[in-house]
Coordinates of C-alpha atoms in Angstrom, one line a residue:
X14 CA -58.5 65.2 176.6
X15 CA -57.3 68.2 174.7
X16 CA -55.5 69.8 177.9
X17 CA -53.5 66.3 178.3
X18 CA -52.5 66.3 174.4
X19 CA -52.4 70.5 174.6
X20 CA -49.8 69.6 177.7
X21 CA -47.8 66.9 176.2
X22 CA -47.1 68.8 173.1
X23 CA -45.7 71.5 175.3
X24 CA -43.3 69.4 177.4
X25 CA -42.3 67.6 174.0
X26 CA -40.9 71.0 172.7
X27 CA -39.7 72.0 176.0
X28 CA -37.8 68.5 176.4
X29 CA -36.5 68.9 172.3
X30 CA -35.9 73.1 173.5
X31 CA -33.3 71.8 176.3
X32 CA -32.0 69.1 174.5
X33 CA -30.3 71.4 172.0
X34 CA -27.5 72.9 173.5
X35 CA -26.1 75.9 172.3
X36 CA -22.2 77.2 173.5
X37 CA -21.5 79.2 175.6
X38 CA -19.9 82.7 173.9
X39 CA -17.1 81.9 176.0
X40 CA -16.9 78.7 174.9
X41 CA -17.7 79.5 171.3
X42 CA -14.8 82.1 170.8
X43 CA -12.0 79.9 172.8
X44 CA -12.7 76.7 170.3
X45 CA -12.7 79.2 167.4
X46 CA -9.6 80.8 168.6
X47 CA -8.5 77.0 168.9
X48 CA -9.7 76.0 165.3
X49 CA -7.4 79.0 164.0
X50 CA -4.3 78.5 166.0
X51 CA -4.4 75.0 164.5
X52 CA -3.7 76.6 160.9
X53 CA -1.5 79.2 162.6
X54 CA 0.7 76.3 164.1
X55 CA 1.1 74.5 161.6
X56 CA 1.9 77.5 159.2
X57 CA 4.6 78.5 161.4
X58 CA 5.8 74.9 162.2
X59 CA 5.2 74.8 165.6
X60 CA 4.9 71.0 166.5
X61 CA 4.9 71.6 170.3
X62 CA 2.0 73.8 170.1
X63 CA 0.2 71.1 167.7
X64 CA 0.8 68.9 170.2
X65 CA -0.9 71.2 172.7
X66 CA -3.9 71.6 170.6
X67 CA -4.6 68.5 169.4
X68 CA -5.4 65.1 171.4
X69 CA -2.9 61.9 171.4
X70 CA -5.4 60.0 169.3
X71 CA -6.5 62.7 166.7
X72 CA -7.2 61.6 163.3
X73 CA -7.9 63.7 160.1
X74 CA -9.8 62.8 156.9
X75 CA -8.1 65.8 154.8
X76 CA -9.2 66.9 151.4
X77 CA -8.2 64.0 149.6
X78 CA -10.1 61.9 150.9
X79 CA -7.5 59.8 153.3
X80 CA -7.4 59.1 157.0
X81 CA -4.2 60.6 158.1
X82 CA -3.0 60.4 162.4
X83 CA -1.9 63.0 164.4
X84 CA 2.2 62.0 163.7
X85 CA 1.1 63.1 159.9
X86 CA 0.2 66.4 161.1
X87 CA 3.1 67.3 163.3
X88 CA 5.4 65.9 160.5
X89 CA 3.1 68.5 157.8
X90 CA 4.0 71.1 160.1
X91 CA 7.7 70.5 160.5
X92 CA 7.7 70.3 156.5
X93 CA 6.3 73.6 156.2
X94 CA 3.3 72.2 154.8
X95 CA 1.6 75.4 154.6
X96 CA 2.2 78.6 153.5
X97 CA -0.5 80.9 154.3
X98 CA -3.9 80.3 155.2
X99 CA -7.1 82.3 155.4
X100 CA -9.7 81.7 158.4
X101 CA -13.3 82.7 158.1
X102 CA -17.1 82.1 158.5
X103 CA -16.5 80.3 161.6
X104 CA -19.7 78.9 163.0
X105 CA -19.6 76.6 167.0
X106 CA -22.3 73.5 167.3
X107 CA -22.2 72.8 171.3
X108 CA -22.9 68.6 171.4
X109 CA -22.8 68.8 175.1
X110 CA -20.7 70.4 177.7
X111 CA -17.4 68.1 176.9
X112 CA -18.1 68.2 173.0
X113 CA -18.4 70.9 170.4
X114 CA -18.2 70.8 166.4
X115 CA -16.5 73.9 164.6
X116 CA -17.0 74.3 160.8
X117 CA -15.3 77.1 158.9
X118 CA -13.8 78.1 155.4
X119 CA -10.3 78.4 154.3
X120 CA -7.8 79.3 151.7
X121 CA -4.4 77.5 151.4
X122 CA -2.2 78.3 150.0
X123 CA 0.8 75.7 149.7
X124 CA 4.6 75.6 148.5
X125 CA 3.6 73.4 145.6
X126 CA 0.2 74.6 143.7
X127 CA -0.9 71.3 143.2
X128 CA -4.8 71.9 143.9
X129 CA -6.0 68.6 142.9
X130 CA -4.5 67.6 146.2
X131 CA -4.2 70.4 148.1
X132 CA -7.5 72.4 147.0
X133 CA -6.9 76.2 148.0
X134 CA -11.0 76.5 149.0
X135 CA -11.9 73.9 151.8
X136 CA -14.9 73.6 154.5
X137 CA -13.3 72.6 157.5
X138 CA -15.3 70.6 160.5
X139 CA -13.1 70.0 163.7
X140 CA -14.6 67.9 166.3
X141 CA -13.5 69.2 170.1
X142 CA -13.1 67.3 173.4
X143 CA -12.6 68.2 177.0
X144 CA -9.8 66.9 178.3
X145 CA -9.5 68.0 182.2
X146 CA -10.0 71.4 181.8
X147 CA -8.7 71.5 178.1
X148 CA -10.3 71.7 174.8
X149 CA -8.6 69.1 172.3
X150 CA -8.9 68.6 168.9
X151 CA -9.8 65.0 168.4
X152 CA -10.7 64.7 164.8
X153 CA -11.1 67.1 161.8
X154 CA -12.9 66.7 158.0
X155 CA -11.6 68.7 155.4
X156 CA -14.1 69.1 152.4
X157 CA -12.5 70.7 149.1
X158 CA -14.7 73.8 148.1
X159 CA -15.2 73.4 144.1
X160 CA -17.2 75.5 141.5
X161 CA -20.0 73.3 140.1
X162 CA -19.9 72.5 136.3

């Protein structure tokens, strides 16, 4: 009886081992590369490449706190939205092989200063999807970053 339960408990954390799947490093640095060129784009108002990126039905929940569509974010971009914008502590959750999760930090900085709505420290989550062969971004949650009182 104890070599049955001994061999179940081992399958059990061999089945929850495999079920965690963890990217690829190829993988891993392409969607990071992605979750930056995002920023890049739309610092240097490059709709087309946005479009590129980014899949017809992508949605945002920014730092405010609204839902926003993708036609919000191409317009941002065209606006000039963005002024500069600092990437780091980028960190890739593999879902499966079509989906992966990338959460990071960054600094905005924006035309107007105004960091009620526009926080300059934000965690970022972007949710990616294989399209074809392509990595999309199909939705993103911006969290504002704020000193505890």
């Amino acid at each position: 009886m104890k070599t049955l339960l001994g061999l179940f408990i081992v399958a059990l954390f061999t089945a929850a081992g495999l079920a965690q799947t963890t990217p690829q490093n190829g993988d891993a640095d392409a969607l990071i590369a992605k979750s930056r060129a995002v920023y890049q784009a739309v610092k240097t108002k490059d709709v087309a490449g946005l479009k590129t990126l980014t899949s017809e039905d992508f949605r945002i929940v920014s730092s405010e706190g609204k839902l926003h569509e993708r036609g919000e974010l191409l317009g941002a971009a065209q606006e000039g939205a963005v002024r500069d914008v600092m990437f780091y502590d980028p960190q890739v959750n593999q879902i499966d092989s079509g989906a992966a999760v990338v959460t990071y930090n960054l600094i905005i900085t924006m035309p107007e200063g105004d960091d009620l709505l526009a926080p300059r420290y934000q965690k970022i989550s972007d949710l990616w999807v294989r399209q074809g062969s392509e990595w999309r971004l199909k939705f993103e949650q911006a969290t504002p970053l704020r000193p505890i009182d």
